[in-house]
Short mmCIF file of C-alpha atoms and ligand atoms in Angstrom, two decimals:
data_model
loop_
_atom_site.label_atom_id
_atom_site.label_comp_id
_atom_site.label_asym_id
_atom_site.label_seq_id
_atom_site.Cartn_x
_atom_site.Cartn_y
_atom_site.Cartn_z
CA UNK A 1367 87.28 -5.07 -3.11
CA UNK A 1368 87.26 -4.97 -6.41
CA UNK A 1369 87.93 -2.75 -9.10
CA UNK A 1370 84.77 -1.33 -8.68
CA UNK A 1371 84.70 -0.54 -4.71
CA UNK A 1372 82.79 -3.11 -2.72
CA UNK A 1373 80.99 -4.02 -5.98
CA UNK A 1374 81.34 -7.45 -7.24
CA UNK A 1375 81.13 -7.02 -11.05
CA UNK A 1376 82.69 -8.34 -13.61
CA UNK A 1377 86.35 -6.26 -14.95
CA UNK A 1378 84.91 -4.45 -18.56
CA UNK A 1379 87.92 -5.14 -21.78
CA UNK A 1380 91.24 -3.59 -22.01
CA UNK A 1381 88.58 -1.59 -25.18
CA UNK A 1382 85.42 -0.86 -23.65
CA UNK A 1383 87.87 1.21 -20.28
CA UNK A 1384 90.01 2.91 -22.44
CA UNK A 1385 86.45 4.22 -23.72
CA UNK A 1386 84.89 5.15 -20.12
CA UNK A 1387 87.56 6.68 -19.42
CA UNK A 1388 87.42 9.17 -22.53
CA UNK A 1389 83.94 9.62 -21.82
CA UNK A 1390 85.35 10.69 -18.26
CA UNK A 1391 87.06 12.90 -19.41
CA UNK A 1392 84.82 14.25 -21.32
CA UNK A 1393 82.00 14.28 -18.23
CA UNK A 1394 84.68 15.88 -16.04
CA UNK A 1395 86.27 18.89 -19.00
CA UNK A 1396 81.96 19.90 -19.15
CA UNK A 1397 81.82 19.57 -14.88
CA UNK A 1398 84.54 22.19 -14.60
CA UNK A 1399 83.42 24.51 -17.70
CA UNK A 1400 80.13 24.40 -15.94
CA UNK A 1401 82.02 25.51 -12.42
CA UNK A 1402 82.46 23.18 -10.35
CA UNK A 1403 79.28 20.89 -10.57
CA UNK A 1404 76.51 19.77 -13.80
CA UNK A 1405 72.68 18.26 -12.80
CA UNK A 1406 72.87 14.69 -12.64
CA UNK A 1407 70.32 14.28 -15.49
CA UNK A 1408 73.18 16.06 -17.89
CA UNK A 1409 75.50 13.46 -16.27
CA UNK A 1410 73.15 10.42 -16.17
CA UNK A 1411 72.36 12.55 -20.05
CA UNK A 1412 76.86 12.44 -21.29
CA UNK A 1413 76.62 8.52 -19.51
CA UNK A 1414 74.27 7.09 -21.70
CA UNK A 1415 73.87 9.01 -25.07
CA UNK A 1416 76.86 11.03 -25.27
CA UNK A 1417 77.92 10.19 -29.05
CA UNK A 1418 79.75 7.35 -29.87
CA UNK A 1419 81.02 6.74 -25.76
CA UNK A 1420 77.52 6.83 -23.80
CA UNK A 1421 75.97 3.55 -23.01
CA UNK A 1422 73.16 3.70 -25.86
CA UNK A 1423 75.96 4.87 -28.37
CA UNK A 1424 78.88 3.01 -28.22
CA UNK A 1425 78.88 -0.64 -29.49
CA UNK A 1426 78.59 -2.72 -26.92
CA UNK A 1427 75.88 -5.90 -27.02
CA UNK A 1428 73.25 -4.25 -24.56
CA UNK A 1429 69.94 -5.86 -24.85
CA UNK A 1430 69.41 -9.38 -24.30
CA UNK A 1431 70.70 -12.75 -23.13
CA UNK A 1432 74.29 -11.68 -23.66
CA UNK A 1433 73.94 -8.19 -23.24
CA UNK A 1434 73.22 -6.03 -19.79
CA UNK A 1435 69.68 -6.99 -19.14
CA UNK A 1436 66.05 -8.47 -20.51
CA UNK A 1437 63.37 -6.30 -21.66
CA UNK A 1438 59.68 -7.86 -22.29
CA UNK A 1439 60.00 -8.21 -26.09
CA UNK A 1440 63.47 -9.96 -25.66
CA UNK A 1441 62.06 -12.14 -23.22
CA UNK A 1442 58.14 -13.37 -25.49
CA UNK A 1443 57.38 -12.45 -28.81
CA UNK A 1444 54.12 -12.98 -27.51
CA UNK A 1445 54.46 -10.04 -25.81
CA UNK A 1446 54.53 -7.74 -29.42
CA UNK A 1447 51.74 -10.29 -31.01
CA UNK A 1448 49.98 -8.76 -28.47
CA UNK A 1449 50.69 -4.62 -28.54
CA UNK A 1450 50.42 -5.88 -32.27
CA UNK A 1451 46.12 -6.64 -31.37
CA UNK A 1452 46.37 -3.55 -29.39
CA UNK A 1453 47.74 -1.24 -32.70
CA UNK A 1454 45.22 -3.11 -35.05
CA UNK A 1455 42.47 -2.20 -32.89
CA UNK A 1456 43.93 2.02 -33.04
CA UNK A 1457 44.84 1.10 -36.60
CA UNK A 1458 41.23 0.12 -37.84
CA UNK A 1459 39.61 2.80 -36.30
CA UNK A 1460 41.56 5.30 -38.21
CA UNK A 1461 40.92 3.61 -41.99
CA UNK A 1462 45.07 3.55 -41.42
CA UNK A 1463 48.42 5.30 -40.33
CA UNK A 1464 51.73 4.56 -39.26
CA UNK A 1465 53.88 3.50 -35.78
CA UNK A 1466 56.66 5.57 -34.86
CA UNK A 1467 58.39 3.64 -32.60
CA UNK A 1468 60.15 5.09 -29.70
CA UNK A 1469 63.74 3.81 -28.83
CA UNK A 1470 63.48 0.50 -30.55
CA UNK A 1471 66.38 -2.07 -28.79
CA UNK A 1472 66.96 -5.06 -30.96
CA UNK A 1473 63.89 -4.64 -33.39
CA UNK A 1474 63.00 -7.50 -31.88
CA UNK A 1475 59.33 -5.78 -31.12
CA UNK A 1476 59.79 -3.67 -34.18
CA UNK A 1477 59.89 -7.31 -36.35
CA UNK A 1478 57.66 -9.11 -33.60
CA UNK A 1479 54.83 -6.36 -34.69
CA UNK A 1480 55.24 -6.28 -37.77
CA UNK A 1481 55.11 -9.62 -38.75
CA UNK A 1482 51.58 -10.48 -36.01
CA UNK A 1483 50.29 -6.98 -37.75
CA UNK A 1484 50.22 -9.09 -41.12
CA UNK A 1485 48.86 -12.04 -40.09
CA UNK A 1486 46.21 -9.75 -38.81
CA UNK A 1487 45.73 -8.58 -41.99
CA UNK A 1488 46.66 -4.80 -39.79
CA UNK A 1489 50.00 -3.33 -42.05
CA UNK A 1490 50.80 -0.14 -41.40
CA UNK A 1491 51.71 2.88 -44.16
CA UNK A 1492 55.21 2.86 -41.86
CA UNK A 1493 57.32 2.22 -39.41
CA UNK A 1494 59.51 4.71 -38.17
CA UNK A 1495 62.00 4.11 -35.35
CA UNK A 1496 63.23 6.91 -33.39
CA UNK A 1497 66.37 6.08 -32.56
CA UNK A 1498 68.67 8.08 -30.45
CA UNK A 1499 71.92 5.19 -31.44
CA UNK A 1500 73.44 4.79 -34.54
CA UNK A 1501 74.06 1.69 -32.76
CA UNK A 1502 70.70 0.03 -31.61
CA UNK A 1503 69.22 1.29 -35.90
CA UNK A 1504 72.19 -0.96 -37.00
CA UNK A 1505 70.77 -3.77 -35.28
CA UNK A 1506 67.61 -3.31 -35.76
CA UNK A 1507 67.99 -3.68 -39.31
CA UNK A 1508 69.25 -6.85 -39.44
CA UNK A 1509 67.31 -8.09 -36.16
CA UNK A 1510 63.99 -6.84 -39.12
CA UNK A 1511 66.10 -8.18 -42.45
CA UNK A 1512 66.46 -10.59 -40.99
CA UNK A 1513 63.73 -11.99 -39.02
CA UNK A 1514 59.98 -9.81 -41.15
CA UNK A 1515 62.51 -9.14 -44.42
CA UNK A 1516 59.43 -8.56 -46.75
CA UNK A 1517 58.72 -5.63 -44.54
CA UNK A 1518 60.86 -4.23 -44.49
CA UNK A 1519 60.76 -1.15 -47.18
CA UNK A 1520 57.74 -0.20 -45.19
CA UNK A 1521 60.55 0.40 -41.85
CA UNK A 1522 62.64 4.22 -41.74
CA UNK A 1523 64.74 5.36 -39.42
CA UNK A 1524 64.65 9.37 -37.48
CA UNK A 1525 66.99 10.30 -35.84
CA UNK A 1526 64.38 12.81 -34.22
CA UNK A 1527 60.56 13.30 -34.36
CA UNK A 1528 58.64 13.98 -38.44
CA UNK A 1529 59.21 16.47 -39.38
CA UNK A 1530 55.47 16.70 -41.32
CA UNK A 1531 52.41 15.04 -38.77
CA UNK A 1532 51.31 11.02 -38.15
CA UNK A 1533 47.51 9.44 -37.62
CA UNK A 1534 48.62 6.28 -35.79
CA UNK A 1535 49.93 4.96 -32.67
CA UNK A 1536 53.28 6.20 -30.66
CA UNK A 1537 54.67 3.07 -29.27
CA UNK A 1538 57.49 3.05 -25.66
CA UNK A 1539 58.25 0.17 -24.51
CA UNK A 1540 61.12 0.72 -21.24
CA UNK A 1541 61.58 4.92 -22.62
CA UNK A 1542 60.44 6.60 -20.39
CA UNK A 1543 62.79 4.92 -17.53
CA UNK A 1544 65.61 5.64 -19.80
CA UNK A 1545 65.24 9.88 -20.48
CA UNK A 1546 67.70 11.47 -17.92
CA UNK A 1547 66.17 12.66 -13.95
CA UNK A 1548 67.66 14.60 -11.08
CA UNK A 1549 67.54 13.23 -8.06
CA UNK A 1550 66.67 14.82 -4.69
CA UNK A 1551 67.52 14.80 -1.54
CA UNK A 1552 65.50 16.41 1.53
CA UNK A 1553 68.17 17.41 4.46
CA UNK A 1554 67.56 17.17 7.97
CA UNK A 1555 67.39 20.88 7.82
CA UNK A 1556 64.22 19.48 5.87
CA UNK A 1557 64.69 21.96 3.11
CA UNK A 1558 65.25 19.65 -0.71
CA UNK A 1559 68.94 19.04 -1.76
CA UNK A 1560 69.37 18.38 -5.82
CA UNK A 1561 72.50 16.74 -5.76
CA UNK A 1562 74.70 17.32 -8.02
CA UNK A 1563 78.09 15.26 -9.35
CA UNK A 1564 81.39 16.61 -9.12
CA UNK A 1565 84.76 15.29 -9.68
CA UNK A 1566 86.19 14.03 -6.80
CA UNK A 1567 89.84 11.91 -6.72
CA UNK A 1568 89.61 9.94 -10.27
CA UNK A 1569 85.95 9.77 -9.97
CA UNK A 1570 82.75 10.94 -9.04
CA UNK A 1571 80.33 12.31 -6.76
CA UNK A 1572 77.90 13.43 -5.68
CA UNK A 1573 76.74 17.04 -4.15
CA UNK A 1574 73.83 18.26 -2.88
CA UNK A 1575 73.09 22.15 -3.82
CA UNK A 1576 70.05 23.92 -2.32
CA UNK A 1577 67.05 23.52 -4.25
CA UNK A 1578 66.43 27.63 -5.37
CA UNK A 1579 62.38 28.74 -4.65
CA UNK A 1580 60.23 28.47 -7.99
CA UNK A 1581 61.88 26.18 -9.84
CA UNK A 1582 60.60 23.56 -11.74
CA UNK A 1583 62.20 21.27 -9.39
CA UNK A 1584 59.98 23.08 -5.85
CA UNK A 1585 57.11 23.11 -7.42
CA UNK A 1586 57.35 19.39 -8.11
CA UNK A 1587 58.60 18.13 -5.24
CA UNK A 1588 55.46 20.72 -3.16
CA UNK A 1589 52.92 18.76 -4.52
CA UNK A 1590 54.30 15.54 -4.20
CA UNK A 1591 54.55 16.32 -0.57
CA UNK A 1592 51.18 17.89 -0.91
CA UNK A 1593 49.24 14.92 -2.55
CA UNK A 1594 51.44 12.03 -0.25
CA UNK A 1595 52.53 13.81 2.90
CA UNK A 1596 55.68 14.97 4.10
CA UNK A 1597 58.78 13.20 3.82
CA UNK A 1598 61.52 12.61 6.72
CA UNK A 1599 65.21 14.00 6.76
CA UNK A 1600 68.09 12.13 4.18
CA UNK A 1601 64.46 10.81 1.81
CA UNK A 1602 66.13 10.17 -1.46
CA UNK A 1603 64.75 9.88 -4.86
CA UNK A 1604 64.25 10.99 -8.44
CA UNK A 1605 62.35 13.59 -10.53
CA UNK A 1606 62.05 13.65 -14.59
CA UNK A 1607 62.00 17.45 -15.59
CA UNK A 1608 61.44 16.55 -19.21
CA UNK A 1609 58.09 14.82 -19.34
CA UNK A 1610 56.46 18.01 -20.37
CA UNK A 1611 58.61 19.12 -22.71
CA UNK A 1612 58.63 15.68 -24.51
CA UNK A 1613 54.84 15.33 -24.62
CA UNK A 1614 54.20 19.25 -26.49
CA UNK A 1615 57.01 17.89 -29.26
CA UNK A 1616 54.40 14.76 -29.76
CA UNK A 1617 51.63 16.25 -29.53
CA UNK A 1618 52.92 18.77 -32.31
CA UNK A 1619 53.34 14.90 -34.12
CA UNK A 1620 50.31 12.99 -33.43
CA UNK A 1621 47.04 14.45 -35.32
CA UNK A 1622 45.14 11.30 -34.57
CA UNK A 1623 45.70 7.95 -33.07
CA UNK A 1624 47.80 6.55 -29.95
CA UNK A 1625 50.46 7.05 -27.42
CA UNK A 1626 50.90 3.17 -25.83
CA UNK A 1627 53.34 3.92 -22.87
CA UNK A 1628 55.09 0.96 -21.42
CA UNK A 1629 57.43 1.24 -18.24
CA UNK A 1630 58.43 0.48 -14.50
CA UNK A 1631 57.43 2.16 -11.96
CA UNK A 1632 53.90 3.10 -10.47
CA UNK A 1633 51.51 5.81 -9.50
CA UNK A 1634 52.94 9.37 -7.24
CA UNK A 1635 51.96 8.68 -4.16
CA UNK A 1636 53.81 4.65 -4.43
CA UNK A 1637 56.60 5.96 -6.48
CA UNK A 1638 57.31 8.30 -3.52
CA UNK A 1639 56.36 5.71 -0.48
CA UNK A 1640 58.41 7.10 2.31
CA UNK A 1641 59.54 3.96 2.69
CA UNK A 1642 61.13 3.99 -0.78
CA UNK A 1643 63.30 6.12 1.02
CA UNK A 1644 66.09 5.72 -1.37
CA UNK A 1645 64.36 5.79 -4.95
CA UNK A 1646 64.60 3.66 -7.70
CA UNK A 1647 67.82 4.03 -9.58
CA UNK A 1648 68.87 1.30 -10.88
CA UNK A 1649 72.42 0.10 -13.03
CA UNK A 1650 72.10 -2.67 -14.81
CA UNK A 1651 75.17 -4.77 -16.32
CA UNK A 1652 75.54 -8.29 -16.55
CA UNK A 1653 72.40 -8.54 -15.17
CA UNK A 1654 73.63 -7.83 -12.51
CA UNK A 1655 71.85 -5.02 -10.27
CA UNK A 1656 72.78 -2.49 -8.13
CA UNK A 1657 72.68 1.34 -7.10
CA UNK A 1658 76.24 3.62 -7.69
CA UNK A 1659 75.96 5.37 -11.32
CA UNK A 1660 79.84 6.66 -10.14
CA UNK A 1661 81.93 3.38 -11.23
CA UNK A 1662 81.14 2.22 -15.26
CA UNK A 1663 80.24 4.85 -16.96
CA UNK A 1664 79.37 4.10 -20.65
CA UNK A 1665 79.36 0.61 -19.89
CA UNK A 1666 76.35 0.54 -17.77
CA UNK A 1667 72.59 1.25 -18.34
CA UNK A 1668 71.17 3.21 -15.73
CA UNK A 1669 67.07 3.59 -14.76
CA UNK A 1670 64.34 4.57 -13.05
CA UNK A 1671 61.39 4.12 -12.52
CA UNK A 1672 58.12 5.86 -13.56
CA UNK A 1673 56.11 8.29 -12.27
CA UNK A 1674 53.04 7.65 -14.41
CA UNK A 1675 51.10 9.87 -11.84
CA UNK A 1676 53.98 12.94 -14.08
CA UNK A 1677 53.40 11.02 -16.98
CA UNK A 1678 50.01 11.36 -17.19
CA UNK A 1679 49.92 14.97 -16.17
CA UNK A 1680 52.38 16.39 -18.09
CA UNK A 1681 50.49 13.69 -21.03
CA UNK A 1682 47.20 15.98 -19.98
CA UNK A 1683 49.06 18.91 -20.06
CA UNK A 1684 50.74 18.78 -23.45
CA UNK A 1685 47.33 18.06 -24.89
CA UNK A 1686 46.77 13.91 -24.30
CA UNK A 1687 43.59 12.39 -23.01
CA UNK A 1688 44.91 9.29 -20.40
CA UNK A 1689 43.00 6.67 -20.85
CA UNK A 1690 43.65 3.80 -19.92
CA UNK A 1691 46.68 2.30 -16.54
CA UNK A 1692 46.71 -1.28 -16.16
CA UNK A 1693 49.90 -3.62 -15.04
CA UNK A 1694 51.75 -4.72 -17.76
CA UNK A 1695 49.88 -8.21 -16.19
CA UNK A 1696 46.84 -6.88 -16.68
CA UNK A 1697 46.84 -5.42 -20.23
CA UNK A 1698 48.26 -9.00 -22.31
CA UNK A 1699 44.84 -10.67 -20.90
CA UNK A 1700 43.32 -8.27 -22.17
CA UNK A 1701 44.45 -8.36 -25.58
CA UNK A 1702 44.39 -11.72 -24.99
CA UNK A 1703 47.97 -13.60 -24.61
CA UNK A 1704 46.44 -16.48 -23.00
CA UNK A 1705 44.50 -17.55 -26.11
CA UNK A 1706 48.40 -16.51 -28.15
CA UNK A 1707 49.73 -18.83 -25.92
CA UNK A 1708 46.79 -21.85 -25.79
CA UNK A 1709 47.82 -21.71 -29.61
CA UNK A 1710 51.28 -21.42 -30.44
CA UNK A 1711 51.80 -24.08 -27.52
CA UNK A 1712 51.98 -27.68 -27.70
CA UNK A 1713 51.81 -29.01 -24.76
CA UNK A 1714 53.43 -30.97 -23.19
CA UNK A 1715 56.61 -29.49 -26.16
CA UNK A 1716 59.89 -28.29 -25.22
CA UNK A 1717 57.98 -24.71 -27.01
CA UNK A 1718 54.61 -24.63 -24.86
CA UNK A 1719 56.94 -25.41 -21.72
CA UNK A 1720 59.46 -22.06 -23.21
CA UNK A 1721 56.17 -19.94 -24.14
CA UNK A 1722 54.12 -20.90 -20.89
CA UNK A 1723 57.70 -19.90 -18.45
CA UNK A 1724 57.74 -17.31 -21.07
CA UNK A 1725 54.10 -16.24 -20.72
CA UNK A 1726 55.07 -16.17 -16.58
CA UNK A 1727 57.91 -13.81 -16.67
CA UNK A 1728 55.65 -11.10 -18.55
CA UNK A 1729 52.80 -11.57 -15.70
CA UNK A 1730 53.31 -13.19 -12.53
CA UNK A 1731 53.23 -10.22 -9.30
CA UNK A 1732 56.85 -10.56 -8.30
CA UNK A 1733 58.87 -10.97 -12.68
CA UNK A 1734 57.68 -7.97 -14.91
CA UNK A 1735 53.25 -8.51 -14.64
CA UNK A 1736 52.96 -5.80 -11.89
CA UNK A 1737 55.86 -4.23 -11.14
CA UNK A 1738 56.06 -2.86 -15.02
CA UNK A 1739 52.84 -0.70 -15.69
CA UNK A 1740 50.98 0.00 -19.53
CA UNK A 1741 49.71 4.13 -20.02
CA UNK A 1742 47.07 4.74 -22.34
CA UNK A 1743 47.05 7.89 -24.89
CA UNK A 1744 44.48 9.43 -27.21
CA UNK A 1745 45.04 12.64 -29.55
CA UNK A 1746 41.54 13.74 -31.47
CA UNK A 1747 40.20 9.57 -31.48
CA UNK A 1748 37.67 9.61 -28.40
CA UNK A 1749 37.51 5.35 -28.35
CA UNK A 1750 38.34 3.11 -25.69
CA UNK A 1751 41.39 0.42 -25.66
CA UNK A 1752 41.15 -2.73 -25.82
CA UNK A 1753 44.79 -3.58 -23.67
CA UNK A 1754 43.20 -1.53 -20.78
CA UNK A 1755 38.86 -3.58 -20.55
CA UNK A 1756 40.67 -6.17 -18.51
CA UNK A 1757 41.12 -4.27 -15.02
CA UNK A 1758 41.48 -0.07 -14.78
CA UNK A 1759 43.85 1.36 -12.56
CA UNK A 1760 43.52 5.28 -12.96
CA UNK A 1761 41.65 6.52 -10.18
CA UNK A 1762 45.71 5.51 -8.75
CA UNK A 1763 47.17 7.99 -10.82
C1 SAM B 3244 66.16 -0.12 -22.75
S1 SAM B 3244 66.20 0.75 -23.64
C2 SAM B 3244 64.61 0.00 -24.55
C3 SAM B 3244 64.11 -1.30 -25.56
C4 SAM B 3244 63.09 -1.54 -26.44
N1 SAM B 3244 62.53 -0.13 -26.15
C5 SAM B 3244 62.25 -2.66 -25.71
O1 SAM B 3244 61.64 -2.41 -25.19
O2 SAM B 3244 63.65 -3.14 -25.73
C6 SAM B 3244 65.64 1.83 -23.69
C7 SAM B 3244 65.57 2.76 -24.72
O3 SAM B 3244 65.38 4.11 -24.93
C8 SAM B 3244 66.30 4.60 -26.23
N2 SAM B 3244 65.74 6.09 -25.92
C9 SAM B 3244 65.75 7.03 -24.88
N3 SAM B 3244 66.04 8.61 -24.76
C10 SAM B 3244 64.79 8.30 -26.52
C11 SAM B 3244 64.76 9.19 -26.52
N4 SAM B 3244 64.26 10.76 -25.74
N5 SAM B 3244 63.89 8.53 -28.12
C12 SAM B 3244 64.12 7.48 -28.76
N6 SAM B 3244 64.86 6.97 -28.82
C13 SAM B 3244 65.68 6.79 -26.70
C14 SAM B 3244 67.24 4.66 -26.17
O4 SAM B 3244 67.81 4.50 -27.48
C15 SAM B 3244 67.16 2.56 -26.05
O5 SAM B 3244 66.69 2.31 -27.37
#
């Protein structure tokens, strides 16, 4: 046994343990105020975003080799350079415009994108970053100041969507998998239960509450079983109920342009496949992945895969046209990752070897190539997007 049950995870520092204890106290208070339990989405929201204490709100290094997990922009600058080609096409089509990046992590993607858009003579008027974490904002500013100092003046940080409307490109890389989800379980009595969170001893535990008829969850579950077949008793998974409001808010902001969403995920019937019986919930702590959200509270990332059929449906209902869906590998290939690799890497050098290795991580099926998908949405702009021209998986949605 370890301090975290049967999971063999490295212990946190005493400072981190203190922050986690305070966060747990607040979650207990929330549960007590609510009566007996809170939804898992509310628990996940507090664990990730509670001001000053949540995983994304407190100060620890999260992304990269010294953090808990690694994202595509951290793997290679070729990711941002490819994405810049897609953004350049969008801005070129519009004549001019802004870029709005959601959840910019360490700021590496923003720095790589800005440098490449500069090389392509296609800089946005403004590069807006909507970041909910004060700590990550500081890290992002530092990164851009270091890597693209001349371009820092174009960057503006926002803590909510812009008040006015914008034209341009909106980017969300590995953001949707950090949006709180509900967890659901089908009972042996064939009814669906919402897995809520209650206090138990010094920690937290699941408590199953029947999903009310006529609720958003009940409607979503009925749609899933209608499309993908009846699921067996004991089947557990996740559902996002926050997508439609998110896209409606985005549609109010984007007058014309495109949204690029890249994330871990798949189509509805792959997501809710009978064999995926324990869902997609995953926690990351110092490059170890496990499925227990009730340990290292506020110190570990909690994510769930993205149901891209639900995302596409919510985007469509919110006012967007769905113009492309493909794997990350095909998206990057269409945007010329192999040409960029050939230009950037001198064969036989250490740098050449590193870039080739990074390209493999981004594109191989067993790595990020097929588990990550790219979805393209447009609004007030009718054009195809180059990133989706190598292979279309739209029919899978
Ligand atoms: C896994 S990190 C990804 C970081 C970065 N995009 C990358 O690829 O390296 C998730 C990011 O999403 C942000 N985030 C989550 N929900 C958000 C929301 N509703 N609005 C803006 N950012 C959000 C988090 O603060 C965090 O920066």
